[in-house]
Amino acid sequence: MAAKPDNRDIPTFEEARHLVETHASKLRPLQTETVDLLEAAFRVLAEPISADRDIPPFPRSTRDGYAVRASDVAKLPAILQVIGEVRAGEALQRIPAELSQGQAVSIMTGAPVPKGADAVVMVEYTSRRDEIVEISRAVTSGENVVARGAEARQNSLLLDRGLRLNDAAIALAASVGQSRLRVFTRPRVAVLTTGDEIVDYGEIPGPTQIRNSNSYSLAVQIRQAGGEPVLLPIAPDEAKRLRELIEEGLQSDLLLLTGGVSMGKYDLVEPTLAQLHAEFFFTGARIQPGRPVVFGRVQCDGLSRENLGKYFFGLPGNPVSTMVTFELFARPMLEALAGISPRKLVFVHARLKSEIRVKTGLKRFLPALLSGEFENAEVELVAWQGSGDLARTARANCYVVIPPDRERIAAGEFVPVMMR
């Protein structure tokens, strides 16, 4: 086992995060499968999707009004002869052959623009009497018209490999006739909660015991990130059984342990991993909550993925620490295994509602509530009692991110926010 670093060797949040991202970039996604279009929602695309024809396949009107030659309405008011009407879905043979000078065609949103017309005047700026229309507003060439192929050309790339398929991506796949999509299989993520003080949620805890919540918060986060949680039995503070469960967890694609990663007498996770010849990349990060977080790798027999080994995270046992460190460190590894293209962690900003005072030295991710309406968003810390306060954290919808060199942040300042 590599020597455990002292405080001077503990990485900053940015250093730890970048180290995880570096390892994540070397991972390759797992197997693929083909599923029906709707079953592919929120899965990760394993092969690119291209346009089967020009999009749109014809010049398309974006407004109800009249298709015209822009030069015919340069001088106002313009009086034009209406020679026909075209609706969305109109058969091409029913569209007037071509507009001549002084002519217009009544047109609906989504309908193909006739030849000879190069713009559409909105109906609000027209007045019609029989087959004559008076135009009261000029238009430029191309106004209110989407040209053929403006959105995509036939055979051009629409959706790339590694994209997680949201509502817009599913809609786009449907628009080019894709009824089944090839996606990556979900990585299996083992979750192992440790500690004699932990009992499962169906049991009555003793006076000094608590029910297991970490396994279930992590299971939700794993599913949201594109993985399949594998919940292992609670590991006691006993080395032999802990090792057996860790070895079982290493059969999955990624192992998350909670609890037992601090420096106490019964914190057995790191020594047990060391017995398995684990390589530790960091054993702590300068953050709050979650300072004791551990990241490493164990070489396992029979691996085919470039013999990188199986990665693991030791997450602190306090519930809020567990949730925060998953988002900050475990999520990039899971997403890489799921086939999601690498992406950086980005914070949004909101105006601080009440003053914050903290000690310097750690980057802090504190539970908060983002509120307000429209552009007037503001954020305020919840009155929590530390990283074990699950009740108040459940009411939070974000974390305020406080730099390690800030001792005081005044009300009204804009602060970085990480959404939950």
Tab-separated table of N, CA and C in Angstrom, residues 220-342:
chain	number	residue	atom	x	y	z
A	220	VAL	N	-30.282	5.884	-6.089
A	220	VAL	CA	-30.994	6.875	-6.903
A	220	VAL	C	-30.015	7.665	-7.756
A	221	GLN	N	-28.904	8.105	-7.151
A	221	GLN	CA	-27.917	8.880	-7.904
A	221	GLN	C	-27.312	8.044	-9.029
A	222	ILE	N	-27.070	6.775	-8.767
A	222	ILE	CA	-26.509	5.888	-9.793
A	222	ILE	C	-27.459	5.769	-10.974
A	223	ARG	N	-28.734	5.586	-10.696
A	223	ARG	CA	-29.705	5.477	-11.782
A	223	ARG	C	-29.803	6.777	-12.561
A	224	GLN	N	-29.785	7.904	-11.853
A	224	GLN	CA	-29.844	9.188	-12.545
A	224	GLN	C	-28.637	9.389	-13.448
A	225	ALA	N	-27.489	8.822	-13.064
A	225	ALA	CA	-26.260	8.983	-13.842
A	225	ALA	C	-26.112	7.944	-14.941
A	226	GLY	N	-27.068	7.009	-15.052
A	226	GLY	CA	-27.023	6.043	-16.137
A	226	GLY	C	-26.519	4.670	-15.769
A	227	GLY	N	-26.422	4.364	-14.460
A	227	GLY	CA	-25.932	3.068	-14.027
A	227	GLY	C	-27.019	2.198	-13.430
A	228	GLU	N	-26.637	0.980	-13.095
A	228	GLU	CA	-27.538	0.017	-12.466
A	228	GLU	C	-26.972	-0.315	-11.086
A	229	PRO	N	-27.650	0.097	-9.997
A	229	PRO	CA	-27.106	-0.143	-8.659
A	229	PRO	C	-27.206	-1.612	-8.251
A	230	VAL	N	-26.169	-2.093	-7.577
A	230	VAL	CA	-26.152	-3.433	-6.991
A	230	VAL	C	-25.913	-3.246	-5.496
A	231	LEU	N	-26.951	-3.406	-4.690
A	231	LEU	CA	-26.847	-3.141	-3.258
A	231	LEU	C	-26.381	-4.396	-2.534
A	232	LEU	N	-25.231	-4.289	-1.895
A	232	LEU	CA	-24.656	-5.396	-1.141
A	232	LEU	C	-25.133	-5.353	0.303
A	233	PRO	N	-25.020	-6.475	1.036
A	233	PRO	CA	-25.361	-6.452	2.459
A	233	PRO	C	-24.486	-5.461	3.220
A	234	ILE	N	-24.982	-4.986	4.326
A	234	ILE	CA	-24.200	-4.079	5.174
A	234	ILE	C	-22.995	-4.826	5.721
A	235	ALA	N	-21.827	-4.213	5.617
A	235	ALA	CA	-20.585	-4.847	6.079
A	235	ALA	C	-20.330	-4.488	7.537
A	236	PRO	N	-20.068	-5.462	8.383
A	236	PRO	CA	-19.735	-5.164	9.782
A	236	PRO	C	-18.314	-4.648	9.909
A	237	ASP	N	-18.000	-4.125	11.076
A	237	ASP	CA	-16.627	-3.677	11.345
A	237	ASP	C	-15.789	-4.884	11.730
A	238	GLU	N	-15.628	-5.754	10.764
A	238	GLU	CA	-14.882	-7.002	10.959
A	238	GLU	C	-14.172	-7.305	9.655
A	239	ALA	N	-12.861	-7.452	9.704
A	239	ALA	CA	-12.033	-7.440	8.501
A	239	ALA	C	-12.377	-8.569	7.529
A	240	LYS	N	-12.604	-9.797	8.033
A	240	LYS	CA	-12.814	-10.929	7.139
A	240	LYS	C	-14.087	-10.744	6.307
A	241	ARG	N	-15.200	-10.410	6.980
A	241	ARG	CA	-16.450	-10.240	6.255
A	241	ARG	C	-16.393	-9.022	5.333
A	242	LEU	N	-15.744	-7.959	5.784
A	242	LEU	CA	-15.596	-6.769	4.944
A	242	LEU	C	-14.845	-7.110	3.668
A	243	ARG	N	-13.778	-7.893	3.793
A	243	ARG	CA	-13.014	-8.265	2.602
A	243	ARG	C	-13.867	-9.091	1.647
A	244	GLU	N	-14.651	-10.033	2.179
A	244	GLU	CA	-15.511	-10.844	1.319
A	244	GLU	C	-16.478	-9.977	0.520
A	245	LEU	N	-17.056	-8.986	1.195
A	245	LEU	CA	-18.025	-8.127	0.513
A	245	LEU	C	-17.342	-7.190	-0.479
A	246	ILE	N	-16.143	-6.714	-0.161
A	246	ILE	CA	-15.402	-5.892	-1.120
A	246	ILE	C	-15.072	-6.709	-2.362
A	247	GLU	N	-14.650	-7.947	-2.180
A	247	GLU	CA	-14.342	-8.796	-3.332
A	247	GLU	C	-15.598	-9.044	-4.172
A	248	GLU	N	-16.735	-9.203	-3.503
A	248	GLU	CA	-17.991	-9.347	-4.250
A	248	GLU	C	-18.307	-8.069	-5.023
A	249	GLY	N	-18.097	-6.926	-4.372
A	249	GLY	CA	-18.359	-5.647	-5.039
A	249	GLY	C	-17.472	-5.407	-6.235
A	250	LEU	N	-16.261	-5.932	-6.204
A	250	LEU	CA	-15.334	-5.747	-7.318
A	250	LEU	C	-15.721	-6.571	-8.543
A	251	GLN	N	-16.742	-7.412	-8.422
A	251	GLN	CA	-17.252	-8.114	-9.595
A	251	GLN	C	-18.101	-7.189	-10.464
A	252	SER	N	-18.562	-6.080	-9.899
A	252	SER	CA	-19.297	-5.083	-10.676
A	252	SER	C	-18.317	-4.185	-11.411
A	253	ASP	N	-18.832	-3.241	-12.152
A	253	ASP	CA	-17.975	-2.375	-12.964
A	253	ASP	C	-17.352	-1.243	-12.163
A	254	LEU	N	-17.978	-0.873	-11.061
A	254	LEU	CA	-17.473	0.189	-10.191
A	254	LEU	C	-17.960	-0.122	-8.788
A	255	LEU	N	-17.127	0.155	-7.781
A	255	LEU	CA	-17.471	-0.120	-6.388
A	255	LEU	C	-17.498	1.173	-5.601
A	256	LEU	N	-18.606	1.402	-4.902
A	256	LEU	CA	-18.734	2.535	-4.001
A	256	LEU	C	-18.904	2.003	-2.591
A	257	LEU	N	-18.022	2.425	-1.682
A	257	LEU	CA	-18.133	2.076	-0.278
A	257	LEU	C	-18.489	3.322	0.502
A	258	THR	N	-19.319	3.187	1.523
A	258	THR	CA	-19.630	4.331	2.381
A	258	THR	C	-19.307	3.984	3.817
A	259	GLY	N	-18.651	4.926	4.496
A	259	GLY	CA	-18.248	4.720	5.874
A	259	GLY	C	-16.920	3.991	5.970
A	260	GLY	N	-16.284	4.094	7.130
A	260	GLY	CA	-15.058	3.350	7.389
A	260	GLY	C	-13.832	3.877	6.688
A	261	VAL	N	-13.872	5.151	6.214
A	261	VAL	CA	-12.719	5.682	5.476
A	261	VAL	C	-11.979	6.764	6.261
A	262	SER	N	-12.367	6.970	7.505
A	262	SER	CA	-11.655	7.964	8.316
A	262	SER	C	-10.464	7.305	9.011
A	263	MET	N	-10.014	7.878	10.106
A	263	MET	CA	-8.784	7.414	10.762
A	263	MET	C	-9.057	6.690	12.073
A	264	GLY	N	-10.320	6.329	12.352
A	264	GLY	CA	-10.648	5.677	13.608
A	264	GLY	C	-10.165	4.238	13.673
A	265	LYS	N	-10.199	3.684	14.881
A	265	LYS	CA	-9.730	2.324	15.133
A	265	LYS	C	-10.495	1.302	14.305
A	266	TYR	N	-11.782	1.560	14.079
A	266	TYR	CA	-12.619	0.595	13.373
A	266	TYR	C	-12.927	1.019	11.936
A	267	ASP	N	-12.166	1.962	11.431
A	267	ASP	CA	-12.284	2.346	10.025
A	267	ASP	C	-11.386	1.418	9.213
A	268	LEU	N	-11.966	0.334	8.730
A	268	LEU	CA	-11.199	-0.785	8.173
A	268	LEU	C	-11.153	-0.816	6.651
A	269	VAL	N	-11.804	0.122	5.990
A	269	VAL	CA	-11.906	0.037	4.535
A	269	VAL	C	-10.542	0.126	3.869
A	270	GLU	N	-9.759	1.153	4.185
A	270	GLU	CA	-8.455	1.312	3.521
A	270	GLU	C	-7.499	0.158	3.820
A	271	PRO	N	-7.359	-0.285	5.089
A	271	PRO	CA	-6.486	-1.443	5.328
A	271	PRO	C	-6.927	-2.697	4.571
A	272	THR	N	-8.226	-2.918	4.465
A	272	THR	CA	-8.711	-4.095	3.749
A	272	THR	C	-8.422	-3.975	2.265
A	273	LEU	N	-8.624	-2.791	1.703
A	273	LEU	CA	-8.286	-2.587	0.297
A	273	LEU	C	-6.786	-2.750	0.057
A	274	ALA	N	-5.985	-2.321	1.036
A	274	ALA	CA	-4.538	-2.475	0.906
A	274	ALA	C	-4.146	-3.945	0.841
A	275	GLN	N	-4.872	-4.796	1.571
A	275	GLN	CA	-4.601	-6.228	1.508
A	275	GLN	C	-4.869	-6.788	0.116
A	276	LEU	N	-5.765	-6.135	-0.614
A	276	LEU	CA	-6.071	-6.549	-1.985
A	276	LEU	C	-5.147	-5.868	-2.994
A	277	HIS	N	-4.075	-5.237	-2.483
A	277	HIS	CA	-3.069	-4.563	-3.313
A	277	HIS	C	-3.674	-3.401	-4.102
A	278	ALA	N	-4.567	-2.675	-3.432
A	278	ALA	CA	-5.178	-1.511	-4.073
A	278	ALA	C	-4.150	-0.419	-4.292
A	279	GLU	N	-4.351	0.323	-5.370
A	279	GLU	CA	-3.573	1.525	-5.665
A	279	GLU	C	-4.442	2.724	-5.305
A	280	PHE	N	-3.953	3.580	-4.407
A	280	PHE	CA	-4.720	4.743	-3.953
A	280	PHE	C	-4.248	5.987	-4.698
A	281	PHE	N	-5.175	6.662	-5.351
A	281	PHE	CA	-4.842	7.883	-6.078
A	281	PHE	C	-4.979	9.116	-5.188
A	282	PHE	N	-5.952	9.121	-4.309
A	282	PHE	CA	-5.975	10.107	-3.222
A	282	PHE	C	-6.790	9.543	-2.066
A	283	THR	N	-6.415	9.958	-0.870
A	283	THR	CA	-7.112	9.526	0.346
A	283	THR	C	-7.510	10.766	1.128
A	284	GLY	N	-8.328	11.574	0.490
A	284	GLY	CA	-8.800	12.810	1.085
A	284	GLY	C	-8.762	13.927	0.064
A	285	ALA	N	-9.612	14.904	0.268
A	285	ALA	CA	-9.633	16.099	-0.575
A	285	ALA	C	-10.023	17.277	0.302
A	286	ARG	N	-9.537	18.446	-0.059
A	286	ARG	CA	-9.781	19.631	0.777
A	286	ARG	C	-11.164	20.219	0.481
A	287	ILE	N	-12.184	19.468	0.920
A	287	ILE	CA	-13.559	19.896	0.725
A	287	ILE	C	-14.346	19.673	2.009
A	288	GLN	N	-15.486	20.333	2.087
A	288	GLN	CA	-16.462	20.073	3.136
A	288	GLN	C	-17.866	20.166	2.511
A	289	PRO	N	-18.706	19.158	2.756
A	289	PRO	CA	-18.434	17.900	3.454
A	289	PRO	C	-17.722	16.917	2.534
A	290	GLY	N	-17.153	15.860	3.134
A	290	GLY	CA	-16.564	14.801	2.326
A	290	GLY	C	-15.055	14.746	2.325
A	291	ARG	N	-14.407	15.391	3.274
A	291	ARG	CA	-12.942	15.463	3.254
A	291	ARG	C	-12.246	14.096	3.209
A	292	PRO	N	-12.755	13.028	3.885
A	292	PRO	CA	-12.018	11.753	3.871
A	292	PRO	C	-12.199	10.911	2.609
A	293	VAL	N	-12.788	11.430	1.547
A	293	VAL	CA	-13.082	10.632	0.358
A	293	VAL	C	-11.822	9.948	-0.177
A	294	VAL	N	-11.992	8.716	-0.666
A	294	VAL	CA	-10.884	7.896	-1.164
A	294	VAL	C	-11.184	7.471	-2.600
A	295	PHE	N	-10.141	7.463	-3.423
A	295	PHE	CA	-10.271	7.031	-4.821
A	295	PHE	C	-9.100	6.126	-5.150
A	296	GLY	N	-9.403	4.969	-5.748
A	296	GLY	CA	-8.330	4.048	-6.095
A	296	GLY	C	-8.767	2.984	-7.070
A	297	ARG	N	-7.891	1.977	-7.208
A	297	ARG	CA	-8.100	0.922	-8.207
A	297	ARG	C	-7.494	-0.370	-7.692
A	298	VAL	N	-8.174	-1.485	-7.990
A	298	VAL	CA	-7.679	-2.813	-7.641
A	298	VAL	C	-7.525	-3.610	-8.930
A	299	GLN	N	-6.351	-4.222	-9.105
A	299	GLN	CA	-6.163	-5.098	-10.259
A	299	GLN	C	-6.892	-6.410	-10.019
A	300	CYS	N	-7.703	-6.828	-10.976
A	300	CYS	CA	-8.498	-8.051	-10.848
A	300	CYS	C	-8.156	-8.991	-11.983
A	301	ASP	N	-8.241	-10.273	-11.711
A	301	ASP	CA	-7.952	-11.276	-12.740
A	301	ASP	C	-9.043	-11.271	-13.810
A	302	GLY	N	-8.635	-11.558	-15.034
A	302	GLY	CA	-9.607	-11.751	-16.098
A	302	GLY	C	-10.178	-10.481	-16.693
A	303	LEU	N	-9.567	-9.341	-16.430
A	303	LEU	CA	-10.099	-8.099	-16.984
A	303	LEU	C	-9.653	-7.942	-18.432
A	304	SER	N	-10.561	-7.421	-19.256
A	304	SER	CA	-10.239	-7.236	-20.669
A	304	SER	C	-10.106	-5.776	-21.048
A	305	ARG	N	-10.561	-4.868	-20.183
A	305	ARG	CA	-10.588	-3.458	-20.548
A	305	ARG	C	-9.202	-2.842	-20.343
A	306	GLU	N	-8.266	-3.263	-21.201
A	306	GLU	CA	-6.890	-2.751	-21.174
A	306	GLU	C	-6.250	-2.944	-19.799
A	307	ASN	N	-6.765	-3.930	-19.028
A	307	ASN	CA	-6.205	-4.262	-17.712
A	307	ASN	C	-6.085	-3.034	-16.813
A	308	LEU	N	-7.090	-2.143	-16.886
A	308	LEU	CA	-7.046	-0.954	-16.038
A	308	LEU	C	-7.361	-1.268	-14.590
A	309	GLY	N	-7.989	-2.387	-14.318
A	309	GLY	CA	-8.407	-2.707	-12.972
A	309	GLY	C	-9.807	-2.201	-12.699
A	310	LYS	N	-10.298	-2.491	-11.502
A	310	LYS	CA	-11.615	-2.031	-11.085
A	310	LYS	C	-11.441	-0.825	-10.163
A	311	TYR	N	-12.140	0.237	-10.488
A	311	TYR	CA	-12.041	1.458	-9.696
A	311	TYR	C	-13.014	1.403	-8.526
A	312	PHE	N	-12.646	2.093	-7.469
A	312	PHE	CA	-13.503	2.181	-6.292
A	312	PHE	C	-13.414	3.585	-5.706
A	313	PHE	N	-14.465	3.944	-4.987
A	313	PHE	CA	-14.477	5.157	-4.170
A	313	PHE	C	-14.882	4.773	-2.761
A	314	GLY	N	-14.142	5.287	-1.798
A	314	GLY	CA	-14.549	5.210	-0.406
A	314	GLY	C	-15.176	6.544	-0.040
A	315	LEU	N	-16.492	6.554	0.134
A	315	LEU	CA	-17.204	7.793	0.424
A	315	LEU	C	-17.447	7.898	1.925
A	316	PRO	N	-17.352	9.090	2.497
A	316	PRO	CA	-17.607	9.241	3.931
A	316	PRO	C	-19.009	8.771	4.288
A	317	GLY	N	-19.190	8.344	5.544
A	317	GLY	CA	-20.449	7.746	5.941
A	317	GLY	C	-21.566	8.708	6.258
A	318	ASN	N	-21.248	9.962	6.574
A	318	ASN	CA	-22.325	10.912	6.831
A	318	ASN	C	-23.158	11.106	5.569
A	319	PRO	N	-24.490	11.075	5.685
A	319	PRO	CA	-25.339	11.043	4.487
A	319	PRO	C	-25.088	12.166	3.492
A	320	VAL	N	-24.931	13.398	3.969
A	320	VAL	CA	-24.719	14.505	3.036
A	320	VAL	C	-23.360	14.384	2.364
A	321	SER	N	-22.355	13.967	3.121
A	321	SER	CA	-21.031	13.748	2.536
A	321	SER	C	-21.090	12.703	1.433
A	322	THR	N	-21.852	11.649	1.671
A	322	THR	CA	-21.990	10.593	0.666
A	322	THR	C	-22.569	11.149	-0.623
A	323	MET	N	-23.656	11.915	-0.517
A	323	MET	CA	-24.318	12.449	-1.714
A	323	MET	C	-23.424	13.437	-2.454
A	324	VAL	N	-22.743	14.309	-1.702
A	324	VAL	CA	-21.900	15.328	-2.333
A	324	VAL	C	-20.715	14.687	-3.033
A	325	THR	N	-20.023	13.767	-2.364
A	325	THR	CA	-18.826	13.184	-2.974
A	325	THR	C	-19.166	12.294	-4.167
A	326	PHE	N	-20.359	11.694	-4.170
A	326	PHE	CA	-20.761	10.978	-5.386
A	326	PHE	C	-20.825	11.940	-6.561
A	327	GLU	N	-21.497	13.066	-6.387
A	327	GLU	CA	-21.663	14.014	-7.490
A	327	GLU	C	-20.322	14.575	-7.942
A	328	LEU	N	-19.449	14.855	-6.992
A	328	LEU	CA	-18.187	15.511	-7.336
A	328	LEU	C	-17.175	14.559	-7.959
A	329	PHE	N	-17.159	13.285	-7.527
A	329	PHE	CA	-16.079	12.390	-7.928
A	329	PHE	C	-16.542	11.097	-8.598
A	330	ALA	N	-17.558	10.436	-8.059
A	330	ALA	CA	-17.950	9.141	-8.612
A	330	ALA	C	-18.698	9.270	-9.926
A	331	ARG	N	-19.495	10.322	-10.075
A	331	ARG	CA	-20.309	10.470	-11.281
A	331	ARG	C	-19.476	10.454	-12.564
A	332	PRO	N	-18.338	11.162	-12.659
A	332	PRO	CA	-17.579	11.123	-13.924
A	332	PRO	C	-17.117	9.719	-14.310
A	333	MET	N	-16.753	8.895	-13.312
A	333	MET	CA	-16.323	7.533	-13.617
A	333	MET	C	-17.493	6.695	-14.111
A	334	LEU	N	-18.640	6.836	-13.453
A	334	LEU	CA	-19.825	6.093	-13.864
A	334	LEU	C	-20.242	6.494	-15.275
A	335	GLU	N	-20.250	7.792	-15.544
A	335	GLU	CA	-20.657	8.255	-16.871
A	335	GLU	C	-19.706	7.753	-17.954
A	336	ALA	N	-18.411	7.668	-17.647
A	336	ALA	CA	-17.459	7.138	-18.627
A	336	ALA	C	-17.764	5.678	-18.930
A	337	LEU	N	-18.063	4.893	-17.896
A	337	LEU	CA	-18.411	3.487	-18.101
A	337	LEU	C	-19.719	3.345	-18.867
A	338	ALA	N	-20.615	4.327	-18.699
A	338	ALA	CA	-21.895	4.307	-19.398
A	338	ALA	C	-21.783	4.759	-20.840
A	339	GLY	N	-20.603	5.289	-21.239
A	339	GLY	CA	-20.397	5.720	-22.613
A	339	GLY	C	-20.648	7.182	-22.866
A	340	ILE	N	-20.940	7.960	-21.819
A	340	ILE	CA	-21.221	9.382	-21.994
A	340	ILE	C	-19.933	10.130	-22.320
A	341	SER	N	-19.981	10.975	-23.312
A	341	SER	CA	-18.808	11.762	-23.687
A	341	SER	C	-18.371	12.628	-22.511
A	342	PRO	N	-17.052	12.786	-22.290
A	342	PRO	CA	-16.561	13.551	-21.132
A	342	PRO	C	-17.098	14.979	-21.122
